[in-house]
Coordinates of C-alpha atoms and ligand atoms in Angstrom, one line a residue:
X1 CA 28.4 11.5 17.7
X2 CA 25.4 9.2 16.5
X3 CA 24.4 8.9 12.7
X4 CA 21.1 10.2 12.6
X5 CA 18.2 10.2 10.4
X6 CA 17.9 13.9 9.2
X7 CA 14.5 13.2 7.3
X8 CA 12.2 10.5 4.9
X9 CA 9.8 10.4 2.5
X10 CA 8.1 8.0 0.3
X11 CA 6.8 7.6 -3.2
X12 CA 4.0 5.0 -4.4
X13 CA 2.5 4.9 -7.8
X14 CA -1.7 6.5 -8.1
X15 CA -2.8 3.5 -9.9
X16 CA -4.3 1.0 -7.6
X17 CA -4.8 -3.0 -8.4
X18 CA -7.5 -4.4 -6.4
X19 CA -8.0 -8.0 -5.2
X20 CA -11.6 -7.5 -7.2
X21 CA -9.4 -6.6 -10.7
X22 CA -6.9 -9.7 -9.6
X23 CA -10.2 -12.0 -9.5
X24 CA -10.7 -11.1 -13.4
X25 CA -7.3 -11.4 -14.3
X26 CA -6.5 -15.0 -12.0
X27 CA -8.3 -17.9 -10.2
X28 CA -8.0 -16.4 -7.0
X29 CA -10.7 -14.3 -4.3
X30 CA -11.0 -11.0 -2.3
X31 CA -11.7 -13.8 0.4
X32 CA -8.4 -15.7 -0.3
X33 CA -6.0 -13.0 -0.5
X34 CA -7.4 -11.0 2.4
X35 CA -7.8 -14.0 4.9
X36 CA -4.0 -15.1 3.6
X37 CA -2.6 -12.3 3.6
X38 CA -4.4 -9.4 4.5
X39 CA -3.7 -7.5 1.4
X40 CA -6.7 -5.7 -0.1
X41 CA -5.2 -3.1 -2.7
X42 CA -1.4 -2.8 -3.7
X43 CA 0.1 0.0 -6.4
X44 CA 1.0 -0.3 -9.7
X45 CA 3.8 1.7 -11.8
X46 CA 2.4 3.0 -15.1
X47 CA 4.2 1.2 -18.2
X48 CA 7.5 4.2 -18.7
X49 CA 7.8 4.3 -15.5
X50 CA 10.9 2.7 -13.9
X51 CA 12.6 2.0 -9.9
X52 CA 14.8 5.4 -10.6
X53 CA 11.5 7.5 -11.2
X54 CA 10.1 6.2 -7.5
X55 CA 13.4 6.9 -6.0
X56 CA 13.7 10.0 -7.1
X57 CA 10.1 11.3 -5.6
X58 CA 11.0 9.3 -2.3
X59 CA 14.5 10.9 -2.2
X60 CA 13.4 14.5 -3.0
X61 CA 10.3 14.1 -0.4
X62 CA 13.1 12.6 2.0
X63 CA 15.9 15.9 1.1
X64 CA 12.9 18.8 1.9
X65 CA 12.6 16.8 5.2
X66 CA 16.1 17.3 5.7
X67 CA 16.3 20.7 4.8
X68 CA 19.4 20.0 2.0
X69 CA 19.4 19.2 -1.5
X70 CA 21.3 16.9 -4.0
X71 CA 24.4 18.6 -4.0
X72 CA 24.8 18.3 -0.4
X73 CA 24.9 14.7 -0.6
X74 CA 28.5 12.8 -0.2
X75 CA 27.4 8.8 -1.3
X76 CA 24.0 7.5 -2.6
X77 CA 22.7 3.7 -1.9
X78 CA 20.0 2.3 -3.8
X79 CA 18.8 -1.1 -2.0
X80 CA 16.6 -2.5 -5.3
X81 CA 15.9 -6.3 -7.1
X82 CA 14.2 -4.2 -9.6
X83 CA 16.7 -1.9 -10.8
X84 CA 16.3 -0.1 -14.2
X85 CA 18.7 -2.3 -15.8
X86 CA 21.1 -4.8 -14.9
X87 CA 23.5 -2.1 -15.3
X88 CA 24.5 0.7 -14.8
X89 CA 23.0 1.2 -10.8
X90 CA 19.7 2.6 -10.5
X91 CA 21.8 5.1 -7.6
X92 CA 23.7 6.6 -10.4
X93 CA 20.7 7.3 -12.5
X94 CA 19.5 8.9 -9.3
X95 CA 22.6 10.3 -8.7
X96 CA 22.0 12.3 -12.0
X97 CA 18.0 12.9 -11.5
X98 CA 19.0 14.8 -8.3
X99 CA 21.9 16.9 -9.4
X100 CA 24.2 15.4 -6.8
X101 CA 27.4 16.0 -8.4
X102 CA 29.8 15.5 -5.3
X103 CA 27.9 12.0 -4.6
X104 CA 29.2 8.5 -5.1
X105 CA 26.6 6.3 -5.7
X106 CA 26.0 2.2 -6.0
X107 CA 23.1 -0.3 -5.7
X108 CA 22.9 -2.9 -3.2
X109 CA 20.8 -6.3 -3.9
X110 CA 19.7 -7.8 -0.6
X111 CA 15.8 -8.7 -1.0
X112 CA 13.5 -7.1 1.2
X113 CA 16.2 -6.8 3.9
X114 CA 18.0 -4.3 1.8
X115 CA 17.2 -1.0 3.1
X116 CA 18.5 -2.3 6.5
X117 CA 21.6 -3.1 4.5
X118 CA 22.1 -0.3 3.1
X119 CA 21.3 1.9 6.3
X120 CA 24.5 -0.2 8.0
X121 CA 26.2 0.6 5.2
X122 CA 25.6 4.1 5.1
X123 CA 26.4 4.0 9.2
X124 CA 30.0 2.9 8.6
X125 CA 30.5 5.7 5.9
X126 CA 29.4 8.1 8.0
X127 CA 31.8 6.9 10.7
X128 CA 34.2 8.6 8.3
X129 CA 35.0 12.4 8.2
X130 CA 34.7 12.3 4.6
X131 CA 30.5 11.4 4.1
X132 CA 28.6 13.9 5.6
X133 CA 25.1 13.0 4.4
X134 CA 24.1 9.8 2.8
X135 CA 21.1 8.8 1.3
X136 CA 19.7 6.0 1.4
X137 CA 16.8 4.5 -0.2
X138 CA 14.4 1.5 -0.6
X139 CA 12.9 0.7 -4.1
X140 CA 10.8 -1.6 -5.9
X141 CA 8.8 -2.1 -8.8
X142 CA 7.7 -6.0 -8.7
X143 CA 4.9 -5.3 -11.5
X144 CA 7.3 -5.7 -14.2
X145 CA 9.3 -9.2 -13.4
X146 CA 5.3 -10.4 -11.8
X147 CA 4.0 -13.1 -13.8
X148 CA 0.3 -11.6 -13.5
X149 CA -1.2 -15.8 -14.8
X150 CA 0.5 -17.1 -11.5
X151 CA -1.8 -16.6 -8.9
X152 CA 0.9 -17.6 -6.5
X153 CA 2.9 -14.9 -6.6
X154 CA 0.5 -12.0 -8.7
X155 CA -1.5 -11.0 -5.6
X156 CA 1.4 -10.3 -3.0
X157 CA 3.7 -7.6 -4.6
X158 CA 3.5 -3.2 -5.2
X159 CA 5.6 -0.8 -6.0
X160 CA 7.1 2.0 -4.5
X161 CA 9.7 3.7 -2.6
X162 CA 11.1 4.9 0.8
X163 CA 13.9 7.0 1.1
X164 CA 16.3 8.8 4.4
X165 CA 18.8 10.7 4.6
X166 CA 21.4 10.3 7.5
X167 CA 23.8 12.5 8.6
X168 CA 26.2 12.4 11.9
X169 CA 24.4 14.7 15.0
X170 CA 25.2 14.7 18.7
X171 CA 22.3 13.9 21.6
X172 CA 20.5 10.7 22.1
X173 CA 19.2 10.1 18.7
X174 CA 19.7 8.4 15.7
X175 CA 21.1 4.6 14.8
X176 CA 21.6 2.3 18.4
X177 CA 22.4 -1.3 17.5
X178 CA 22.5 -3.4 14.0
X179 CA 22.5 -7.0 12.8
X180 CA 22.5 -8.6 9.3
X181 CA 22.5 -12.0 8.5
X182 CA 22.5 -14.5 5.4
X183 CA 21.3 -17.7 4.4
X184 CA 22.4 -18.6 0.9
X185 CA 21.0 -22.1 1.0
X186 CA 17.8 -20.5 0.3
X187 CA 19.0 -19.1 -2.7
X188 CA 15.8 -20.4 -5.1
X189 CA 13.2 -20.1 -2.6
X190 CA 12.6 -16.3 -4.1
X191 CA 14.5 -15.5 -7.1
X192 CA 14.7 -14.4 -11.1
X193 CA 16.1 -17.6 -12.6
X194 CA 17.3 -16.0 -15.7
X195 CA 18.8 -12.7 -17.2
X196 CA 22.0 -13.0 -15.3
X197 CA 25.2 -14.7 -16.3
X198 CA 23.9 -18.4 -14.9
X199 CA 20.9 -18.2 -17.4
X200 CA 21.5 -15.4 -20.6
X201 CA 18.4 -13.8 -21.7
X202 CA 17.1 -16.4 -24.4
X203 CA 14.4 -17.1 -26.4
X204 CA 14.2 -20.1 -24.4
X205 CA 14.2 -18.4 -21.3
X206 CA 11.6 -15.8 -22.2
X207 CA 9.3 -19.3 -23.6
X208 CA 10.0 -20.4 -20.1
X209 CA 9.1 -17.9 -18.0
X210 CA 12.2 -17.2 -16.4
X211 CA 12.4 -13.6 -16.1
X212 CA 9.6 -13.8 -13.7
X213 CA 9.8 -13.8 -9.9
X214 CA 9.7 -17.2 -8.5
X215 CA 8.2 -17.8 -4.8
X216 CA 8.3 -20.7 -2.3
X217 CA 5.9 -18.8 0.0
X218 CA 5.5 -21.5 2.5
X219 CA 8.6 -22.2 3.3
X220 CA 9.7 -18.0 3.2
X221 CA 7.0 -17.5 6.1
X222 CA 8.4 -20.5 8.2
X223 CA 11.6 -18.8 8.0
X224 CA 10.3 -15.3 8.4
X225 CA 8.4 -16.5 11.6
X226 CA 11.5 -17.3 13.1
X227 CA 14.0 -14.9 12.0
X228 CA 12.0 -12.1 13.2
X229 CA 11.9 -12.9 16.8
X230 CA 15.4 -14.1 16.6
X231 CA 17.1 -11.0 14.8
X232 CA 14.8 -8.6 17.1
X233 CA 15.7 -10.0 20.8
X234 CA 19.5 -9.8 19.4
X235 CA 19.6 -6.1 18.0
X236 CA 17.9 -5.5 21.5
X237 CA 20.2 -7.2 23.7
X238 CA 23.4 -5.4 21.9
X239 CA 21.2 -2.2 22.6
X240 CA 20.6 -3.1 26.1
X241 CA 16.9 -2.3 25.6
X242 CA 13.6 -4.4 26.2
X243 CA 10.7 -5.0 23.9
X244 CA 8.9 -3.1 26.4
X245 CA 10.9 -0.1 26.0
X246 CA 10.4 -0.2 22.1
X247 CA 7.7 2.2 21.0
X248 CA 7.1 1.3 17.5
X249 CA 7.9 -2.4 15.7
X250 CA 8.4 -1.8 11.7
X251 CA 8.3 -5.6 10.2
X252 CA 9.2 -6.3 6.6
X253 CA 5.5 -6.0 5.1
X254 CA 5.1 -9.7 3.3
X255 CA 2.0 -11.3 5.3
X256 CA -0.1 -9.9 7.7
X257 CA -0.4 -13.3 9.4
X258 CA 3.7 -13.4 9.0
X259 CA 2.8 -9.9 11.1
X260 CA 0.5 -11.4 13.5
X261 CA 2.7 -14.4 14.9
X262 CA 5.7 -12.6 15.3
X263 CA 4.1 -10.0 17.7
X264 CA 2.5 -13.1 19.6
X265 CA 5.9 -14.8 19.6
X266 CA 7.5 -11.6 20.8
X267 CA 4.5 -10.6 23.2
X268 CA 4.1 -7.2 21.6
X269 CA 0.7 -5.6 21.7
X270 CA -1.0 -5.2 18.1
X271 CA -1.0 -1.2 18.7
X272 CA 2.8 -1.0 18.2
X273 CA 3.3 -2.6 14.8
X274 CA 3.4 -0.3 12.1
X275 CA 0.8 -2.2 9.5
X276 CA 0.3 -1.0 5.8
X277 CA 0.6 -4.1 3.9
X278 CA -2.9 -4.2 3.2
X279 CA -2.7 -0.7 1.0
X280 CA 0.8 -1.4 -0.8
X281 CA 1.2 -5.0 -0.4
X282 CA 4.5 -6.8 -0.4
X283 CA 7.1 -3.8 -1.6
X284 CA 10.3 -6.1 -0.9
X285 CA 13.1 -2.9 -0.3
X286 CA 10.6 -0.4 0.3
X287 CA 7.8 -2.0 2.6
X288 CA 10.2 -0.7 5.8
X289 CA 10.9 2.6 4.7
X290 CA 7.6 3.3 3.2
X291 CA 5.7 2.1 6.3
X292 CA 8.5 4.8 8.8
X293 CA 8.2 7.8 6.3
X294 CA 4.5 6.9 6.0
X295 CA 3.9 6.9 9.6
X296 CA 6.3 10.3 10.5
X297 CA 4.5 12.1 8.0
X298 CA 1.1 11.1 10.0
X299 CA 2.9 12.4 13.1
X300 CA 2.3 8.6 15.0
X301 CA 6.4 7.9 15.0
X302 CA 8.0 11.1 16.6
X303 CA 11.3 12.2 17.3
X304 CA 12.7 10.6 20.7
X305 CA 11.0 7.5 20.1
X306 CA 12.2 4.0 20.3
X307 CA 11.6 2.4 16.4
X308 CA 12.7 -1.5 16.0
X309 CA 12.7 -2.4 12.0
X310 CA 13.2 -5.8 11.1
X311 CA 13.7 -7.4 7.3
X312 CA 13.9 -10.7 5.8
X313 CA 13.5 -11.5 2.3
X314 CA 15.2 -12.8 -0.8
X315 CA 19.0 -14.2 -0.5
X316 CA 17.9 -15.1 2.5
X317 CA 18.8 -12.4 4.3
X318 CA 17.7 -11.0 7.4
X319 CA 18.0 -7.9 9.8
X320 CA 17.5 -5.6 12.6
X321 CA 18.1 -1.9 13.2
X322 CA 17.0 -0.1 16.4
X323 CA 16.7 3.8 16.2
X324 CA 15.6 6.4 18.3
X325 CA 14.1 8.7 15.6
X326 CA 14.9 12.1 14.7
X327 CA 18.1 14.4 15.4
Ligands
UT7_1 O1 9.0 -10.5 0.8 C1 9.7 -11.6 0.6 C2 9.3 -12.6 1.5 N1 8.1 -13.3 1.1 C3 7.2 -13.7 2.0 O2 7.5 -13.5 3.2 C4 6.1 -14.6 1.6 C5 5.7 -15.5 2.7 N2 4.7 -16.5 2.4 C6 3.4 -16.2 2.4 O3 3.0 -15.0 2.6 C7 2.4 -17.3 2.1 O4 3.1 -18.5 2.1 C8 1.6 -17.1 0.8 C9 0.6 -15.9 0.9 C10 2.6 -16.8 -0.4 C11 0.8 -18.3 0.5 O5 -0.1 -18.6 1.6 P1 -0.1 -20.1 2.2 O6 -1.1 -20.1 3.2 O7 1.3 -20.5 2.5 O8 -0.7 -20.9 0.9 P2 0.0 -22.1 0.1 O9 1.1 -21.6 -0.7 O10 0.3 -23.2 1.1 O11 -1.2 -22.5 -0.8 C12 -2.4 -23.0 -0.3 C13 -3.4 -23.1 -1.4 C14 -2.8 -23.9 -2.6 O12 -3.9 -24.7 -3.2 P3 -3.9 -26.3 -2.9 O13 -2.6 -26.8 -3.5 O14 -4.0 -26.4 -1.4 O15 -5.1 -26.7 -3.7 C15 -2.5 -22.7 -3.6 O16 -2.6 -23.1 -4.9 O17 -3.8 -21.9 -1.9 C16 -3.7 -21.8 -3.3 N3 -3.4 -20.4 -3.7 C17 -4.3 -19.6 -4.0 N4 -5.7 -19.7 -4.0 C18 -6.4 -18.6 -4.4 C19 -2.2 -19.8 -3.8 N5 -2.3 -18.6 -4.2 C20 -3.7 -18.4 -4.3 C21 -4.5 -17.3 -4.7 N6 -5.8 -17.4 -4.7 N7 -3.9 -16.1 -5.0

């Protein structure tokens, strides 16, 4: 028995934010943010729209796939910074939005590495008689804790949201080899200060900015640079796999130069890295499973094939998961 993925689908917002509208709106340039980053267009969630309304289009896109509905589910994860509120989970919300009265259903917070979280975590449930099918889904909507006058951070984040369902099958497919890791030391290189139990909502806080996402970005891509390759060649050797063998390499989306140097480091031609950062930008959760539901739907990741996803992000935390897709 393998856990499998049984389908995907993903959900981004129509309305697109251009480097040229970021240029009238911050000190910044097409030229900058493209040559930095390689982002030239990211998407932006209208005002009443909220992290449970993406998941819910990414999990019903991801349910067709899989030819079952909400009430067929067993447990619900919700990987998300950006939930709806601080409580109750954006998964039970969902929960609700997709009539899936039988599900259990709970968020997990672990940066952009979080939908590799929370497909381990839906692994070992599935390991159990009890879960049958488990969703699992990636979601983000940076534009509302952006502070759009910091140029630092305004340019590099979208919205959106990627969603699978897995389910226990036999044959060669599905989940091969897993790693997580954690690095709290890094705590404030990316974080939301305030509106937690450390800092209370305040009228200080809110004078301060502190409900606003708060980036190191240097020292984030030194570390990303090296926890790729590191957290890739491990997941590997527990599979007993070589790069070479890997058909497609699904990075967390966060810089295309972040992109660049790890294939070089890893001596993996350009062709196999799945690359949509510069139409989303950086979608913390759901860069992964946007960029695998986006590129099964085009037909260029197919069933039978070797996919290698890696995450790194707030926390720190880091990750790996090797799949050979489809059931
Ligand atoms: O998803 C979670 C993980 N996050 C990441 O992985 C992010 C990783 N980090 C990065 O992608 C890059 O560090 C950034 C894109 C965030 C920044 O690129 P950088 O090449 O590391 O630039 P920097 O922060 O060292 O800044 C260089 C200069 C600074 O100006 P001075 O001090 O040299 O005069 C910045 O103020 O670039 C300036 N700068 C900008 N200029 C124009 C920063 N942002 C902008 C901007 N437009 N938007």
């Amino acid at each position: 028995m393998k856990v499998q993925i049984m389908g995907s689908g993903y959900a981004v917002p129509e309305r697109i934010l251009t480097n040229s509208d970021l240029e009238g709106m911050v000190d910044t340039s097409d030229e900058w943010i493209v040559s930095r980053t390689g982002i030239r267009e990211r998407r932006i969630a209208d005002e009443d729209v909220a992290a449970s309304d993406l998941a819910w289009q990414a999990a019903q896109a991801a349910l067709t796939r899989a030819g079952i509905d909400g009430r067929d589910l067993d447990l619900i994860l919700v990987a998300t910074v950006t939930s709806d509120m601080l409580f109750p989970s954006t998964a039970c919300i969902l929960q609700h939005k997709l009539g899936a009265d039988r599900a259990a259903a709970f968020d997990l917070s672990a940066g952009c590495t979080g939908f590799l979280y929370g497909m381990v975590t839906a692994e070992r449930f599935l390991a159990s008689d009890q879960y049958r099918y488990v969703l699992v889904v990636g979601v983000e909507t940076p534009s509302k804790i952006i502070d759009y006058t910091d140029r630092n951070t305004c340019v590099l984040f979208g919205d959106g949201a990627g969603a699978m369902v897995l389910g226990r099958g036999e044959g060669p497919n599905g989940i091969i080899s897993s790693c997580l890791g954690a690095d709290g030391a890094g705590v404030s290189l990316l974080w939301m200060p305030a509106g937690g139990s450390r800092l209370p909502a305040s009228i200080e806080t809110v004078n301060n900015r502190q409900h606003y996402l708060k980036m190191t970005g240097n020292e984030i891509f030194k570390f990303a640079v090296k926890a790729i390759p590191e957290y890739s060649l491990r997941v590997l050797e527990q599979a007993g796999v070589s790069m070479e063998e890997v058909d497609h390499i699904v990075l967390h989306q966060a810089n295309l130069r972040i992109l660049r140097a790890a294939a070089r480091r890893m001596r993996v031609p350009w062709s196999k890295m799945v690359v949509n950062i510069d139409r989303y930008g950086n979608m913390s959760a759901a860069s992964i499973p946007v960029a695998v539901a986006e590129a099964v739907d085009k037909n260029e990741i197919r069933a039978g094939e070797l996919v290698l996803m890696v995450g790194f992000g707030a926390g720190l935390t880091m990750g790996a998961t090797l799949v050979r897709w489809g059931r």
